[in-house]
mmCIF file of C-alpha atoms in Angstrom:
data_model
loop_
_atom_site.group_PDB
_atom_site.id
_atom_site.type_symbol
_atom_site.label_atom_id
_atom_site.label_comp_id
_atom_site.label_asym_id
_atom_site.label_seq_id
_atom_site.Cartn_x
_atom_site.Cartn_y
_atom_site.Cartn_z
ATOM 1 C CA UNK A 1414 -79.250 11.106 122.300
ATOM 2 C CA UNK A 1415 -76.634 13.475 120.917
ATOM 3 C CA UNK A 1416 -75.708 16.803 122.702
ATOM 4 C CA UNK A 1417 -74.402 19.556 121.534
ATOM 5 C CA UNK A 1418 -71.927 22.649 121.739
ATOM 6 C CA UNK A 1419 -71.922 25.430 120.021
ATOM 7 C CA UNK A 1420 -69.164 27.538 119.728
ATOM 8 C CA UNK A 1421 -68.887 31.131 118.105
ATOM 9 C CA UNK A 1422 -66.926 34.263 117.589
ATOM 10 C CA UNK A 1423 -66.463 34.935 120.992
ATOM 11 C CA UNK A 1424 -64.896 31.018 121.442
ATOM 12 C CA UNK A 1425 -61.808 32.381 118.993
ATOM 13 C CA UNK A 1426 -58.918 32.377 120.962
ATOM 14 C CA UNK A 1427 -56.699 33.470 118.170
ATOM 15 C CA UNK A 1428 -57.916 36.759 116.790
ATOM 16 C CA UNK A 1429 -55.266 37.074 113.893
ATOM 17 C CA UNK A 1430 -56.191 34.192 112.208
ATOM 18 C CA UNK A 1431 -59.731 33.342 113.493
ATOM 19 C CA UNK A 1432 -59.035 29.697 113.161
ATOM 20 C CA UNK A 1433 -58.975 28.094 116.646
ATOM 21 C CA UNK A 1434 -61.415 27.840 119.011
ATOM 22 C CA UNK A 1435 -61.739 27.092 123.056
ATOM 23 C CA UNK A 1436 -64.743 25.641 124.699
ATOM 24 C CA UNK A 1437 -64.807 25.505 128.553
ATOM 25 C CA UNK A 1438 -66.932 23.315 130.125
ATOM 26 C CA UNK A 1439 -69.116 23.904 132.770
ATOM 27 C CA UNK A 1440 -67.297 21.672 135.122
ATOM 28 C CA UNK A 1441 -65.111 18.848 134.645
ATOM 29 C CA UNK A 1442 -66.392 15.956 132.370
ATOM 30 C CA UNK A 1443 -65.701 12.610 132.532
ATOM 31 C CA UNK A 1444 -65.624 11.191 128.781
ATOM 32 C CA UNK A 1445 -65.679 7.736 127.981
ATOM 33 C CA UNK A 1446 -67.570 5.261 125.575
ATOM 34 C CA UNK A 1447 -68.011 8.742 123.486
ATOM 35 C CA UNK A 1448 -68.339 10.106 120.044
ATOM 36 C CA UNK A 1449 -68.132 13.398 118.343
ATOM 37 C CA UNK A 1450 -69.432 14.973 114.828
ATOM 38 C CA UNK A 1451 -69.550 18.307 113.352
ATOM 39 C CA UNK A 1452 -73.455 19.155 113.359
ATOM 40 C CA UNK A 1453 -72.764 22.130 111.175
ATOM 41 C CA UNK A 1454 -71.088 24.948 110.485
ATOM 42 C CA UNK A 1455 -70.978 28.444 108.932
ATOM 43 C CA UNK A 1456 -68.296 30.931 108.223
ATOM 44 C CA UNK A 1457 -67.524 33.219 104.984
ATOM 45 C CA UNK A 1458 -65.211 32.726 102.589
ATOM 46 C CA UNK A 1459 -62.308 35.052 103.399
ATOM 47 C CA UNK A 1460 -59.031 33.550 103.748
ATOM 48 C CA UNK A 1461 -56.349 34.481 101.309
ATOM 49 C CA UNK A 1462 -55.213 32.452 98.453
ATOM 50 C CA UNK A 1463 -52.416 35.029 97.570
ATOM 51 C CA UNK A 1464 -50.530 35.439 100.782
ATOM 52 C CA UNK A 1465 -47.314 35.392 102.645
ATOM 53 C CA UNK A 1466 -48.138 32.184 104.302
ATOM 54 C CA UNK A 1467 -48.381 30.306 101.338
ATOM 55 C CA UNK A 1468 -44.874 32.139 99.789
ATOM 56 C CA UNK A 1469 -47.203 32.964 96.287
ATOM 57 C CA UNK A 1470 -47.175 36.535 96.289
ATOM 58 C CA UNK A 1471 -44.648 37.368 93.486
ATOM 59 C CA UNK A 1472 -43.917 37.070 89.626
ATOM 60 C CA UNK A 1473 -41.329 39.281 87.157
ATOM 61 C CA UNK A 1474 -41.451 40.004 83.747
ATOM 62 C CA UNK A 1475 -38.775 41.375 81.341
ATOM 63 C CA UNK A 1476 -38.460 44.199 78.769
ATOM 64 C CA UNK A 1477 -36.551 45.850 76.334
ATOM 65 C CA UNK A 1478 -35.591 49.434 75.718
ATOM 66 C CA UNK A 1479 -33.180 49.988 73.381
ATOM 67 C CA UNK A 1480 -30.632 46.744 73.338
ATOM 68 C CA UNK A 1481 -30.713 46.430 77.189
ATOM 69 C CA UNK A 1482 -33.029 44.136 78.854
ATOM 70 C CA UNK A 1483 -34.607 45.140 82.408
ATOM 71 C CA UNK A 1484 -36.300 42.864 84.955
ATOM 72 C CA UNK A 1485 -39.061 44.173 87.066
ATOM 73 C CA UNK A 1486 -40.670 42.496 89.862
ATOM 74 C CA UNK A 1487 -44.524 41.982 90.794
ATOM 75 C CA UNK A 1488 -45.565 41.792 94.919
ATOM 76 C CA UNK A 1489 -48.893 41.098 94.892
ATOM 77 C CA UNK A 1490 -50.945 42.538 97.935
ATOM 78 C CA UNK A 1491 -52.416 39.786 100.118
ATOM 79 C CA UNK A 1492 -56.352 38.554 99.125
ATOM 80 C CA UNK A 1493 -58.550 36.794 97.685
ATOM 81 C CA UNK A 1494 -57.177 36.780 93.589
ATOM 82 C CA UNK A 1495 -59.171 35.740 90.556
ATOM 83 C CA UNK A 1496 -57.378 35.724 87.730
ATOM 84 C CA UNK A 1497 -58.634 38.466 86.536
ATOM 85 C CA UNK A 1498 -57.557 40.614 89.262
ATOM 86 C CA UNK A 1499 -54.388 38.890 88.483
ATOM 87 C CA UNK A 1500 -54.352 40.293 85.101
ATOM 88 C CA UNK A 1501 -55.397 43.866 86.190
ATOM 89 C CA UNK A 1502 -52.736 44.014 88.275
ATOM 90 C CA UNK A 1503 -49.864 43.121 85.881
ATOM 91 C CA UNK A 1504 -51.711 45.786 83.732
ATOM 92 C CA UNK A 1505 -51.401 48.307 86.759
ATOM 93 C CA UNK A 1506 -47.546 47.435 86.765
ATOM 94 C CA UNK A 1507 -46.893 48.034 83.006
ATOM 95 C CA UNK A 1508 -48.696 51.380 83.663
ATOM 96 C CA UNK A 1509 -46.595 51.749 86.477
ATOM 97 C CA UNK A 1510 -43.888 51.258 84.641
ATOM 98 C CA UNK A 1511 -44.989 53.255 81.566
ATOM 99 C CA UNK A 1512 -44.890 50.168 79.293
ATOM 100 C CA UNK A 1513 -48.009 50.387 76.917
ATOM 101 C CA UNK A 1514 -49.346 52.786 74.854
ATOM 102 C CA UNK A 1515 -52.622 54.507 73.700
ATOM 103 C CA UNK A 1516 -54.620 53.443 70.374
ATOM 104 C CA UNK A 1517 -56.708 55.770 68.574
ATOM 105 C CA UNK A 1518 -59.720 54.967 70.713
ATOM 106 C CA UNK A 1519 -58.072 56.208 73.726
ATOM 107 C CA UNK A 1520 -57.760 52.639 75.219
ATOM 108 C CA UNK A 1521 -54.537 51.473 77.207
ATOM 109 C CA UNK A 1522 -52.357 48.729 74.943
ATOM 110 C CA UNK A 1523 -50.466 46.341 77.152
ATOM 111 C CA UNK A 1524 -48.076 43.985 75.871
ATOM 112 C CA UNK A 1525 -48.563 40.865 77.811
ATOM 113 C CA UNK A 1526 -51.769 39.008 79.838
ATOM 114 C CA UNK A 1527 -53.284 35.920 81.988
ATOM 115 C CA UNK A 1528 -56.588 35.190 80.643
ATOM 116 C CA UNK A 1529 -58.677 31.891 81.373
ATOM 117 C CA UNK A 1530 -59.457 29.130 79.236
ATOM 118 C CA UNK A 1531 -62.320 27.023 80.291
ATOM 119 C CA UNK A 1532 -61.724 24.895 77.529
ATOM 120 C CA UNK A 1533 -58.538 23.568 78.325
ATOM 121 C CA UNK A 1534 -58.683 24.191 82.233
ATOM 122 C CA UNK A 1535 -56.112 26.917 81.635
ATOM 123 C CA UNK A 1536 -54.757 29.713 82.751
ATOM 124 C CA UNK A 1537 -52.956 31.354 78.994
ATOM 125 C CA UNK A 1538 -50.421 33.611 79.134
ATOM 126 C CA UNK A 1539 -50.575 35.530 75.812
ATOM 127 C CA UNK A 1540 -47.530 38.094 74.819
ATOM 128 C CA UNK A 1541 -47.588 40.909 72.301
ATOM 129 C CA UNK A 1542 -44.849 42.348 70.411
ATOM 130 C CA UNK A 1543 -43.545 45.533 71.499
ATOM 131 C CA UNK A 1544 -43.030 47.909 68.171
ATOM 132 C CA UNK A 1545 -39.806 49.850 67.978
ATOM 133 C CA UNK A 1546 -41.342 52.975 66.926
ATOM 134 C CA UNK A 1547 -44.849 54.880 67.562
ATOM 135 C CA UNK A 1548 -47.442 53.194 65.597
ATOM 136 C CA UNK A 1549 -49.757 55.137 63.295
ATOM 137 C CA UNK A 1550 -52.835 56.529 65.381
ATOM 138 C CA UNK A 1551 -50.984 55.752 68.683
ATOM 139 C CA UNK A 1552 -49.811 57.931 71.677
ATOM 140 C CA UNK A 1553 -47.412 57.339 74.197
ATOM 141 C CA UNK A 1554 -47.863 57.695 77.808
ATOM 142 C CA UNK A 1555 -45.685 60.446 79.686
ATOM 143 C CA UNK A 1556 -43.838 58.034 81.461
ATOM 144 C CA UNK A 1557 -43.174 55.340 78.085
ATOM 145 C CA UNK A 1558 -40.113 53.762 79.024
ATOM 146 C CA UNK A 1559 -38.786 53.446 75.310
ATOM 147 C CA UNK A 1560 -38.659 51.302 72.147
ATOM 148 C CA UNK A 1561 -36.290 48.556 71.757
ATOM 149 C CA UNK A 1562 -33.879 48.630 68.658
ATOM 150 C CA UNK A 1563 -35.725 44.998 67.599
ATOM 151 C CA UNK A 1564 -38.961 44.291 68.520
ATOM 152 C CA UNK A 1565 -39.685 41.708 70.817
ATOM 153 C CA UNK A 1566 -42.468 39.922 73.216
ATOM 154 C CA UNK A 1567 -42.763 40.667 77.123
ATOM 155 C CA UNK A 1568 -41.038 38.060 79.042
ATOM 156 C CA UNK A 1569 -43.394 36.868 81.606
ATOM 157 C CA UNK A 1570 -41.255 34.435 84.340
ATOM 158 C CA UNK A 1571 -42.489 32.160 87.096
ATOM 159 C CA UNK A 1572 -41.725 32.393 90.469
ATOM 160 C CA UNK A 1573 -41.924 29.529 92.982
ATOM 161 C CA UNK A 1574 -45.502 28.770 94.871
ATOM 162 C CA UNK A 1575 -46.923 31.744 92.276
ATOM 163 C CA UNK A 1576 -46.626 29.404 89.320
ATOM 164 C CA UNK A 1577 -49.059 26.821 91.080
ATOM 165 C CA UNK A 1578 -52.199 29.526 91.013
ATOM 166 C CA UNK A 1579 -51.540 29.783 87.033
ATOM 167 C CA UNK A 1580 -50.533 26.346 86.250
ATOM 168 C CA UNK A 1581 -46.852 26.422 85.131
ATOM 169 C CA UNK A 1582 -43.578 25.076 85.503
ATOM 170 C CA UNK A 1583 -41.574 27.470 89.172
ATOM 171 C CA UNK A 1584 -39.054 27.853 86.272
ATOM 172 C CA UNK A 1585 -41.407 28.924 83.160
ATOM 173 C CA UNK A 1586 -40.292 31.752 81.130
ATOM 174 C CA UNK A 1587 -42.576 33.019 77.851
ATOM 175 C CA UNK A 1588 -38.996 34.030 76.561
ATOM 176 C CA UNK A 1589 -38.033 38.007 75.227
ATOM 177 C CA UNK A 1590 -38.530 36.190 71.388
ATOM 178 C CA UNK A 1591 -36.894 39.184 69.949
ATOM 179 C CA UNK A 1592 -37.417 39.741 66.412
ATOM 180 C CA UNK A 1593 -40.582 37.453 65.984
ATOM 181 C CA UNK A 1594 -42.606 40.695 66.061
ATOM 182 C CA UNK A 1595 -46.321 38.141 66.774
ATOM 183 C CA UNK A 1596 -48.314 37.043 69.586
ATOM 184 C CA UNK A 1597 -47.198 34.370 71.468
ATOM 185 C CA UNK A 1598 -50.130 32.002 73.686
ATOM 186 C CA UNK A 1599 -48.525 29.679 76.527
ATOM 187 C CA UNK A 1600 -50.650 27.440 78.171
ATOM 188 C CA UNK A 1601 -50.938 25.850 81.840
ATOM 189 C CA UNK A 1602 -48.853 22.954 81.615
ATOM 190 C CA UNK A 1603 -50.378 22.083 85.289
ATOM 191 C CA UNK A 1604 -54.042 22.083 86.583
ATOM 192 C CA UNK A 1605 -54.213 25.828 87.922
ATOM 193 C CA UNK A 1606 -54.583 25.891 91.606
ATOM 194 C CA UNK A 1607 -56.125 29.377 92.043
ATOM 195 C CA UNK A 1608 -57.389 28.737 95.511
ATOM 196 C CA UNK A 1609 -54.670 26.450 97.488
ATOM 197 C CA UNK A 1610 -56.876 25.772 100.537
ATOM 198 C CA UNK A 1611 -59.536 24.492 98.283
ATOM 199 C CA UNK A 1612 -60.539 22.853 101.453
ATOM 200 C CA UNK A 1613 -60.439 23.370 105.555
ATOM 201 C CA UNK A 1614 -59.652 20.171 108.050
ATOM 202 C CA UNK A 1615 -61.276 20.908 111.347
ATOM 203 C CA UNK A 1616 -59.341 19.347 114.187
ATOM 204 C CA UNK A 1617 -60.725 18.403 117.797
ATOM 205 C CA UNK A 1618 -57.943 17.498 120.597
ATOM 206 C CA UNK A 1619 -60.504 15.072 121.914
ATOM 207 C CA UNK A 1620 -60.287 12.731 119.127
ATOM 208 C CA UNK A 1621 -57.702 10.184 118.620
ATOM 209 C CA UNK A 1622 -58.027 8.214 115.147
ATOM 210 C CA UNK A 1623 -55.306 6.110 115.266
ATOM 211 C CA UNK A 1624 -55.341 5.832 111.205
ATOM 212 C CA UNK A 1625 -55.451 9.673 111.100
ATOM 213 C CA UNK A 1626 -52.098 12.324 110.777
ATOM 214 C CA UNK A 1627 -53.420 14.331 112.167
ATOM 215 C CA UNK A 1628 -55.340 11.946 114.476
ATOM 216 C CA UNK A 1629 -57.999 15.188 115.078
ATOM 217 C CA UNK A 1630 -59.295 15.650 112.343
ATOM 218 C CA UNK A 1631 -63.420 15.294 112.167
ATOM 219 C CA UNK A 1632 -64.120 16.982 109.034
ATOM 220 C CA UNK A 1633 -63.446 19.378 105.802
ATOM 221 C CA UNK A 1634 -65.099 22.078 104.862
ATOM 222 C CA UNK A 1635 -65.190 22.695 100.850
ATOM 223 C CA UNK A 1636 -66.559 26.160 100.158
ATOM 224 C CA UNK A 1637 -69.292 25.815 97.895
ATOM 225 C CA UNK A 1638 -70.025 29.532 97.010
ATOM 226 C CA UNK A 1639 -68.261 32.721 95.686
ATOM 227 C CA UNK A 1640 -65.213 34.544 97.218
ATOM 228 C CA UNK A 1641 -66.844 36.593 100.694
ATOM 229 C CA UNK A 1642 -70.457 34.389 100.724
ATOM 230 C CA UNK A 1643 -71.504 32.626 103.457
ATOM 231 C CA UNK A 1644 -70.495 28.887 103.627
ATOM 232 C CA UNK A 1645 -73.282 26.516 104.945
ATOM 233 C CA UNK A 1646 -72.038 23.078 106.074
ATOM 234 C CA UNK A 1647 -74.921 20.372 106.993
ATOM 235 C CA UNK A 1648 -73.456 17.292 106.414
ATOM 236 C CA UNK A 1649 -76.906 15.152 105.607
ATOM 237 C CA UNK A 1650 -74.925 12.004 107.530
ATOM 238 C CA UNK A 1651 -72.718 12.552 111.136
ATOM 239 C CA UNK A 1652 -69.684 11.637 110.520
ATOM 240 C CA UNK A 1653 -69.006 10.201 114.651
ATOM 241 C CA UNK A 1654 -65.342 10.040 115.435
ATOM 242 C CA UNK A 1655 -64.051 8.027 118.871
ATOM 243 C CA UNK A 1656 -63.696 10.319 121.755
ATOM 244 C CA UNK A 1657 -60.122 9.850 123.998
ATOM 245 C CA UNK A 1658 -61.408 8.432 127.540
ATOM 246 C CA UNK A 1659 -60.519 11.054 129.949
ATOM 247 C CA UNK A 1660 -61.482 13.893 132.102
ATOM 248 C CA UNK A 1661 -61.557 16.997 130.168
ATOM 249 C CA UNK A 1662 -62.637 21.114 131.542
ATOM 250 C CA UNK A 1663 -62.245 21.850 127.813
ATOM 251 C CA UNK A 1664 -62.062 21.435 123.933
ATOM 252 C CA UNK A 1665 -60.132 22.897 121.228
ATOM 253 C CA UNK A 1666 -61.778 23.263 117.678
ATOM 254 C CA UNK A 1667 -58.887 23.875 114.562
ATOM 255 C CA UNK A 1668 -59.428 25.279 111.131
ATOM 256 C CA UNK A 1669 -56.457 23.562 109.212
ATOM 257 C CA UNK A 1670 -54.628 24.582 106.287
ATOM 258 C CA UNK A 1671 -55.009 21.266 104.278
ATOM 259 C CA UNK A 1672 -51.109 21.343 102.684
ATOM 260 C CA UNK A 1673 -49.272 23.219 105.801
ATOM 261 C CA UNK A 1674 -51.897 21.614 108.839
ATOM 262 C CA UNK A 1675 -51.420 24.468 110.409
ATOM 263 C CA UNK A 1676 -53.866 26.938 110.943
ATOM 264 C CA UNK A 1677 -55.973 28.726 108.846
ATOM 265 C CA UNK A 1678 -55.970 32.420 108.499
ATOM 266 C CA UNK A 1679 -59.742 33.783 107.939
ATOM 267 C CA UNK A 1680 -60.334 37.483 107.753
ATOM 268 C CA UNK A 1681 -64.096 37.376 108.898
ATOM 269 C CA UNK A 1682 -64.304 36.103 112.730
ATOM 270 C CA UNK A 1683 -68.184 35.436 112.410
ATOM 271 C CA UNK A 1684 -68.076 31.534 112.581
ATOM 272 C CA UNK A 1685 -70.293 29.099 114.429
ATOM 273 C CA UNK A 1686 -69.147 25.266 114.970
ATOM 274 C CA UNK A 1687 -72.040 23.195 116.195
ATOM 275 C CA UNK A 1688 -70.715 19.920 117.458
ATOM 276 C CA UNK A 1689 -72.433 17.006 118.742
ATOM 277 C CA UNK A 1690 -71.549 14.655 121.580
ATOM 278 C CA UNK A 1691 -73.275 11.070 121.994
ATOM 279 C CA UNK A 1692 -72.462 7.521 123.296
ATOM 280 C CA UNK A 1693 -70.800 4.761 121.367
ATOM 281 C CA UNK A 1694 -73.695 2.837 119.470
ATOM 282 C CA UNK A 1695 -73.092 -1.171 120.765
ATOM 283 C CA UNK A 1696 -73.443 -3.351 118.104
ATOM 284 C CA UNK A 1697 -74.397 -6.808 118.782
#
């Protein structure tokens, strides 16, 4: 017969990061000969994969105005980044920074971009030349920052942890290329890694797997659905792990980053763990 426990939002004892649980026991119990499984589970997918606990919020770029070369600096916000909303931010920075211009349809010209490529697994990083005067049928923005004496491409440049979500080299530059006056495409070098807890280790203090490190860990959660949906876990087979003989008043559920082990921060608190507790099966 397997019991079970359920434990919810109001088990969290950590409320920043929603990621560690607390289950009190009615009264002491004494475990021994015992097993435990996840049951199942369900939780949304909100935790960050741009974020200051994983060091991958920033990139630069260079530029040219006249002969001198400038180097600005990207800090993306903490969330939950496609790579589009990668791209749409860089494009918010060049506006920021008044470095595109205006065709003849009225639509915003920027000079560098991440796009994906499905067919290579890649994350591209294409570069435009940046002309030294206005082109016919363009406008410049109020706040254009100036032409360079040569033209030249964008220099997009890596920074350590960021280059992981985009596949490249911590040191990759596209290079300035000044006086090639084309487009330039770059791609990933690496397997992108746009979300870098891909998957969540749930830890029990009760367990002790000697061939484990962590020895708690019971299970990991792979989100099978879109940024912010619900994640269902059922696991079709229990997967029993040995109890530690002992008398316990309580248990402590973790939500593991899988690279750090430590844990997890989720935005949305409304998770329920269902665990179940049997005896050892004897085998003859």
């Amino acid at each position: 017969m397997v019991n079970t426990i359920i434990l919810k939002s109001s088990n969290i004892t950590d409320t920043t990061k929603n990621s560690t649980f607390e289950y009190n026991f009615p009264n002491s119990i004494n475990f021994k000969n015992q097993e435990l499984a996840l049951i199942q589970a369900s939780l949304y997918y909100t935790w960050f994969n741009i974020s200051d606990e994983l060091s991958n919020r920033t990139f630069s770029y260079q530029y040219v105005v006249g002969t001198t070369t400038n180097t600005r600096s990207i800090t993306l916000p903490e969330g939950l980044f496609e790579i589009t909303d990668i791209n749409k931010y860089l494009q918010y920075d060049f506006i920021d920074a008044g470095l595109y211009l205006i065709d003849s349809n009225g639509d915003y010209v920027y000079y560098a971009e991440f796009l994906i490529n499905t067919v290579l697994n890649s994350v591209d990083i294409n570069t435009y030349a940046v002309p030294t005067s206005l082109p016919s049928g363009y406008s410049a923005p109020a706040n254009w920052v100036g032409y360079p004496t040569t033209t030249y491409n964008v220099n997009i440049r890596m920074a350590s942890n960021f280059n992981q979500i985009v596949g490249y080299a911590s040191d990759f530059e596209s290079g300035l290329s000044s006086g090639i006056g084309t487009t330039l495409t770059f791609n990933s070098s690496l397997a992108p890694n746009v979300n870098p807890n891909s998957s969540v280790l749930v830890e029990c203090n009760l367990i002790d797997n000697p061939f484990g490190n962590p020895s708690g860990i019971i299970y990991a959660i792979v989100p099978n659905v879109g940024v912010g949906s619900l994640i269902n876990v059922q696991p079709p087979e229990y997967a029993f792990n040995n109890v530690k003989d002992g008398v316990y008043n309580s248990l402590r559920i973790r939500l593991l980053n899988k690279t750090t082990l430590t844990p997890l921060t989720i935005q949305d608190g409304e998770i329920t763990l269902i665990l179940g507790i049997r005896e050892k099966y004897k085998y003859e």
